JSON list of C-alpha atoms in Angstrom, two decimals:
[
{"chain": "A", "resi": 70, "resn": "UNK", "atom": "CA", "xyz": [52.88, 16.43, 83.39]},
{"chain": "A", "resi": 71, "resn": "UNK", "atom": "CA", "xyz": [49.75, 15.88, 85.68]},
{"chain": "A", "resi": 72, "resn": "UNK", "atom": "CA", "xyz": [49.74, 20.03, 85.84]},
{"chain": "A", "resi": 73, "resn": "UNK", "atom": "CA", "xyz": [49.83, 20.13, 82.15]},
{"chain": "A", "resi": 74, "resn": "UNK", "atom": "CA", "xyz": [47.09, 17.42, 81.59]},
{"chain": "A", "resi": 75, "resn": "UNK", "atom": "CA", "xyz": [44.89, 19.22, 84.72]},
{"chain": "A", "resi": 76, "resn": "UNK", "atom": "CA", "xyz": [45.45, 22.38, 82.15]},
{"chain": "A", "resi": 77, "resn": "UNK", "atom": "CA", "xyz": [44.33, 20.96, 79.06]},
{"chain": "A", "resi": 78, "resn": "UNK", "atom": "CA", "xyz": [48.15, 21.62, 77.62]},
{"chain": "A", "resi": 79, "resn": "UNK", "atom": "CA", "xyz": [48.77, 19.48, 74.83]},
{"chain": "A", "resi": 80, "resn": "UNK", "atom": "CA", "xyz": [52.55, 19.56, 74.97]},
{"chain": "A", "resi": 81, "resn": "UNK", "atom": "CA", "xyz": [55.43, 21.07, 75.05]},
{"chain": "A", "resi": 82, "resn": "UNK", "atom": "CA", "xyz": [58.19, 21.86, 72.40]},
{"chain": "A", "resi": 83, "resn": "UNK", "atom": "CA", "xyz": [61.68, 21.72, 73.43]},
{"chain": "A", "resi": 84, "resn": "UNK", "atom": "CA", "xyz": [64.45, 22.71, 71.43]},
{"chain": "A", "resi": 85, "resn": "UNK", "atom": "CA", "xyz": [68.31, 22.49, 71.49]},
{"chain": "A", "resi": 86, "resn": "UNK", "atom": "CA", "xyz": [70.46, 25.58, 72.37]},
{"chain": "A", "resi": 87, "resn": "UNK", "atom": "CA", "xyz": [71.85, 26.15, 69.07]},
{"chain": "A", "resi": 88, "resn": "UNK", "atom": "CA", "xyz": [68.55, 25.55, 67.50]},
{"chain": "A", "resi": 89, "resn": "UNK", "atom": "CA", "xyz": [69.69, 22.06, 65.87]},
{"chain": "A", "resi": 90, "resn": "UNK", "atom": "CA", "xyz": [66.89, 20.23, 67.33]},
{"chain": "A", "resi": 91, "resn": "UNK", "atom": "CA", "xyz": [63.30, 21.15, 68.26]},
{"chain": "A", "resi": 92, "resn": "UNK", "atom": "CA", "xyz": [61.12, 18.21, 69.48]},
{"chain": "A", "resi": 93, "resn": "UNK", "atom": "CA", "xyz": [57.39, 17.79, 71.01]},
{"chain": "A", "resi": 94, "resn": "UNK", "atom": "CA", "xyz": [56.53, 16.46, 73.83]},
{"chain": "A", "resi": 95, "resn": "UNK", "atom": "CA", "xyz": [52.93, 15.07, 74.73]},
{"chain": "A", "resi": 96, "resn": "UNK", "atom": "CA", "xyz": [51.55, 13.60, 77.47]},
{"chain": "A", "resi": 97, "resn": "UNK", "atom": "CA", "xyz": [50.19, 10.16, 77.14]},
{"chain": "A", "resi": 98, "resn": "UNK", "atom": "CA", "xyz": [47.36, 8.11, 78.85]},
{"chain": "A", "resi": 99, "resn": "UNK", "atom": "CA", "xyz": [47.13, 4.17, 77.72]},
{"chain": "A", "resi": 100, "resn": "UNK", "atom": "CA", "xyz": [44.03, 1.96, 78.44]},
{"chain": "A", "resi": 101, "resn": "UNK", "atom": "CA", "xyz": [43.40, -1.96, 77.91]},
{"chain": "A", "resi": 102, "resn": "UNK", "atom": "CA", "xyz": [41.04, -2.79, 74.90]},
{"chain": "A", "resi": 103, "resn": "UNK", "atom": "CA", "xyz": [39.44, -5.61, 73.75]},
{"chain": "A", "resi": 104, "resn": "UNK", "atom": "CA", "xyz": [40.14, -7.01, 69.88]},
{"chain": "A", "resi": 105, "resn": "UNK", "atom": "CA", "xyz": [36.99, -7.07, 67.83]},
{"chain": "A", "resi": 106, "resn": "UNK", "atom": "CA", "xyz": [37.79, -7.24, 64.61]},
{"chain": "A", "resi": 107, "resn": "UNK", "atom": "CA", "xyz": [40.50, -6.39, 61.96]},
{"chain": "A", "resi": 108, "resn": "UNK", "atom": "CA", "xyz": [41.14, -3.94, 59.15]},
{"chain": "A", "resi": 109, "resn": "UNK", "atom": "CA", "xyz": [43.04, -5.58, 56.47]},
{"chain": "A", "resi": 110, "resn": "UNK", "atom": "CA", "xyz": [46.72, -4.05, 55.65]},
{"chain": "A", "resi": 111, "resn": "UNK", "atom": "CA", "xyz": [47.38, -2.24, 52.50]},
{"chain": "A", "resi": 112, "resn": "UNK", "atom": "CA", "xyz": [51.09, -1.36, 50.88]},
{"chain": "A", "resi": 113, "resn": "UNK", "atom": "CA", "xyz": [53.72, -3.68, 52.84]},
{"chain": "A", "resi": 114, "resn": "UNK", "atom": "CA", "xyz": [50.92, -4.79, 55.00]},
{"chain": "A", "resi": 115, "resn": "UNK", "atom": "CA", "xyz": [49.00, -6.39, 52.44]},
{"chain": "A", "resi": 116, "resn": "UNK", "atom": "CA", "xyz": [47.60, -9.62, 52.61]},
{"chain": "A", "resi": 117, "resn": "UNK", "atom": "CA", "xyz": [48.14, -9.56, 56.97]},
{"chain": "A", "resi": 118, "resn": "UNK", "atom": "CA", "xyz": [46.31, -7.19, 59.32]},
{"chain": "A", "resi": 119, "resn": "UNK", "atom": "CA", "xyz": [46.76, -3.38, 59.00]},
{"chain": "A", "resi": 120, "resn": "UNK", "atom": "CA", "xyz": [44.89, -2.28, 62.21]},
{"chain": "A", "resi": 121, "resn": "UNK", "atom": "CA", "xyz": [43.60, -4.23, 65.35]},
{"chain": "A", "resi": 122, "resn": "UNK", "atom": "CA", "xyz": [40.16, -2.73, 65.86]},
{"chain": "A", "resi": 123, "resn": "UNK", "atom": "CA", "xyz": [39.39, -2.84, 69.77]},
{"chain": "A", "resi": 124, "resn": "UNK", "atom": "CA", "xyz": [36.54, -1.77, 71.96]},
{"chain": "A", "resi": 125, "resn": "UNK", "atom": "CA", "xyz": [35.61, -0.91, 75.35]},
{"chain": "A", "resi": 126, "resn": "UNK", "atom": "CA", "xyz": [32.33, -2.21, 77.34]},
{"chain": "A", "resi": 127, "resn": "UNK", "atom": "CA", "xyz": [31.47, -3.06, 73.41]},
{"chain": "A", "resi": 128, "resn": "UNK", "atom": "CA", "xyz": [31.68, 0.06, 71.79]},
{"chain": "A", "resi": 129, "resn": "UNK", "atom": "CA", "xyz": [34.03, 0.37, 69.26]},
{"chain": "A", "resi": 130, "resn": "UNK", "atom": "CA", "xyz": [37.02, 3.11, 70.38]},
{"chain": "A", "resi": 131, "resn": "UNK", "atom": "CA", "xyz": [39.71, 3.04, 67.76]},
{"chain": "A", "resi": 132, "resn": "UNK", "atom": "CA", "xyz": [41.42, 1.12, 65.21]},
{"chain": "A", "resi": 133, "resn": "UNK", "atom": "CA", "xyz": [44.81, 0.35, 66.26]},
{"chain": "A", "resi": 134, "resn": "UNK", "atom": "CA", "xyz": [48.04, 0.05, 64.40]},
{"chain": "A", "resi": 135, "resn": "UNK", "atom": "CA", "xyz": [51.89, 0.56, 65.27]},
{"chain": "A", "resi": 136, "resn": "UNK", "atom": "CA", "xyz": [52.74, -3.14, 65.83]},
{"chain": "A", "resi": 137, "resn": "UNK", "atom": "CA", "xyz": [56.29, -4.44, 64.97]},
{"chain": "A", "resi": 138, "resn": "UNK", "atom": "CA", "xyz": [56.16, -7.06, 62.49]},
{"chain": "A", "resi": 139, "resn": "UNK", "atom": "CA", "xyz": [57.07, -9.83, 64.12]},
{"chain": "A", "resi": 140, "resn": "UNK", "atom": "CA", "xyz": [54.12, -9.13, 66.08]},
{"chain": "A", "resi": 141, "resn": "UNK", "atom": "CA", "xyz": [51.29, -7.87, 63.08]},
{"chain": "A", "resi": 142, "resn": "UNK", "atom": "CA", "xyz": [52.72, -11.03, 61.07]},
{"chain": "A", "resi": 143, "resn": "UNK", "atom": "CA", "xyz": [52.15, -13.10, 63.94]},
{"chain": "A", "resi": 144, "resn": "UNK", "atom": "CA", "xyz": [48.31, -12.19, 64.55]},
{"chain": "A", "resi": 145, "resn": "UNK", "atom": "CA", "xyz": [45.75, -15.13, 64.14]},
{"chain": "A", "resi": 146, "resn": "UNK", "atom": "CA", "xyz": [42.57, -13.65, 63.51]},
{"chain": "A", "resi": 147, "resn": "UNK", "atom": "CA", "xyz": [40.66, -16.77, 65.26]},
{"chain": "A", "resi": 148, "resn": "UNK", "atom": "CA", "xyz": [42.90, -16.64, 68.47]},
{"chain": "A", "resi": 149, "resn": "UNK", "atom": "CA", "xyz": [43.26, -12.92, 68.66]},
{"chain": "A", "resi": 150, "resn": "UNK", "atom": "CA", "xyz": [39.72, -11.82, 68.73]},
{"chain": "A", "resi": 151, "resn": "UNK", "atom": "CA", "xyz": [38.68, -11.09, 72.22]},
{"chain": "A", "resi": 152, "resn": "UNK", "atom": "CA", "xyz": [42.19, -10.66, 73.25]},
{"chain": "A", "resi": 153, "resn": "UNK", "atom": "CA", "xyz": [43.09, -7.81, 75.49]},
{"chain": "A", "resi": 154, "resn": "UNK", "atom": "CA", "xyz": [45.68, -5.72, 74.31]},
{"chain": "A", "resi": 155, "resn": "UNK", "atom": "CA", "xyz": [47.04, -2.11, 75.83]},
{"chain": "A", "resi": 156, "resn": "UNK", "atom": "CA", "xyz": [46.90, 1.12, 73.70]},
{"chain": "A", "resi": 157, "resn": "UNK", "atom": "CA", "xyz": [48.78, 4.13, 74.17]},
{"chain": "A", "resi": 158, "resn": "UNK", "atom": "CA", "xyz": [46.77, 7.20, 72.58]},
{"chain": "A", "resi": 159, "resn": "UNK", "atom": "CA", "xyz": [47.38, 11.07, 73.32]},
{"chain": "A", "resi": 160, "resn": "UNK", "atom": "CA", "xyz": [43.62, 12.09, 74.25]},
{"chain": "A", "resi": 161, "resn": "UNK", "atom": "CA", "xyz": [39.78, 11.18, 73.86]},
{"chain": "A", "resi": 162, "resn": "UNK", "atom": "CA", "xyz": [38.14, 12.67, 70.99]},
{"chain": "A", "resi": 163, "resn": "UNK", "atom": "CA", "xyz": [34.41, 14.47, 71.48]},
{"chain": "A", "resi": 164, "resn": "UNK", "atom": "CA", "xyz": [32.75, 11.19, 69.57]},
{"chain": "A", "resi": 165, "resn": "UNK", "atom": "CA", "xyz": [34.27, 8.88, 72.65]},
{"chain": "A", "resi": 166, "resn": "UNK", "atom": "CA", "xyz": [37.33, 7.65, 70.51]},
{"chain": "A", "resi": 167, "resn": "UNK", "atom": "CA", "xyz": [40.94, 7.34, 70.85]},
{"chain": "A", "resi": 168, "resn": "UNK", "atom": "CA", "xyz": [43.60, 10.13, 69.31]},
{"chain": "A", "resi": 169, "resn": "UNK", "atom": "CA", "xyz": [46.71, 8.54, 67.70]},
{"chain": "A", "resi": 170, "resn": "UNK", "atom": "CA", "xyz": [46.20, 5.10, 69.16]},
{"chain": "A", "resi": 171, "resn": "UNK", "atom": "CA", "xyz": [49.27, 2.98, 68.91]},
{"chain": "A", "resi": 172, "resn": "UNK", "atom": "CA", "xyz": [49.79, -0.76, 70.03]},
{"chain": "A", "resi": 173, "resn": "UNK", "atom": "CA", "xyz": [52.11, -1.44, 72.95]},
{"chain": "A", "resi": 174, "resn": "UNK", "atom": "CA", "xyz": [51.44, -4.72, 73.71]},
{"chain": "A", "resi": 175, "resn": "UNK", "atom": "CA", "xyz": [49.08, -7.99, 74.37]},
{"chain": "A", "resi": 176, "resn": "UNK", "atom": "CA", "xyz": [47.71, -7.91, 77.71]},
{"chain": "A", "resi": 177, "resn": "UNK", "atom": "CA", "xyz": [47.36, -11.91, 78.30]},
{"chain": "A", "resi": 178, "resn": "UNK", "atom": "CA", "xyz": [46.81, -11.17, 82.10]},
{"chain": "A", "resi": 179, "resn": "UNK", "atom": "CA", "xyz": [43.61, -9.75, 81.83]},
{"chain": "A", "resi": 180, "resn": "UNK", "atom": "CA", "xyz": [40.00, -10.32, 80.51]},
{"chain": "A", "resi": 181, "resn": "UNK", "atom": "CA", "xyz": [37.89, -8.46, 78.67]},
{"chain": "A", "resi": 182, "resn": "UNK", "atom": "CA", "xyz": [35.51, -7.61, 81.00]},
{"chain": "A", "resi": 183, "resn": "UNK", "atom": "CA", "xyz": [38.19, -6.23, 82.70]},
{"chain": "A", "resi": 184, "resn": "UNK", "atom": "CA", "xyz": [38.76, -3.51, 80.04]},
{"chain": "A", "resi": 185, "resn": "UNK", "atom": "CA", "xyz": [36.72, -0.51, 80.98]},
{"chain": "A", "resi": 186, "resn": "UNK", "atom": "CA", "xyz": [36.78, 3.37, 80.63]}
]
């Protein structure tokens, strides 16, 4: 995987002898953010939080989504700012953000000033 990231690779596909299956692989990177704000949910989301929007030395890096809902129900917009959550994302785009960011988890252990590139 290192060899593959070292590369610039963005993957691999793999596929199933008899051609039933064909999956892609990516390599992943995650990185612990900072919550500063919220987008409000839409569809089944609506009237919670639809994305945790999170930052990094205070500049804004992604808007985040891919909770569970016991967890995006659970989200107190007064407690949860300034929390420190980690982010799984595939790559860093050219304008400094994330690529398919995705929530893993809170991060309760650490501060926010010790979230950093």
């Amino acid at each position: 995987i290192q060899q593959a990231i070292d590369q610039n690779i963005e993957g691999w596909v793999l596929k199933q002898a008899n051609y039933s299956g064909w999956y892609k692989l990516k390599p992943t990177h995650t990185i612990d953010c900072v919550v500063t704000g919220f987008q409000d949910g839409k569809g089944k989301y609506l009237g919670g939080v639809g994305a945790l929007i999170v930052s990094v030395q205070d500049k804004e890096i992604a808007r985040v989504s891919g909770m569970d809902d016991e967890v995006r129900w659970n989200i107190d917009e007064d407690r949860d700012i300034n929390r420190v959550c980690e982010v799984k994302y595939q790559s860093i785009g050219a304008r400094g953000r994330l690529v398919h960011p995705r929530f893993v988890r809170w991060r309760d252990d650490k501060l926010p000033k010790d979230c950093v590139l």
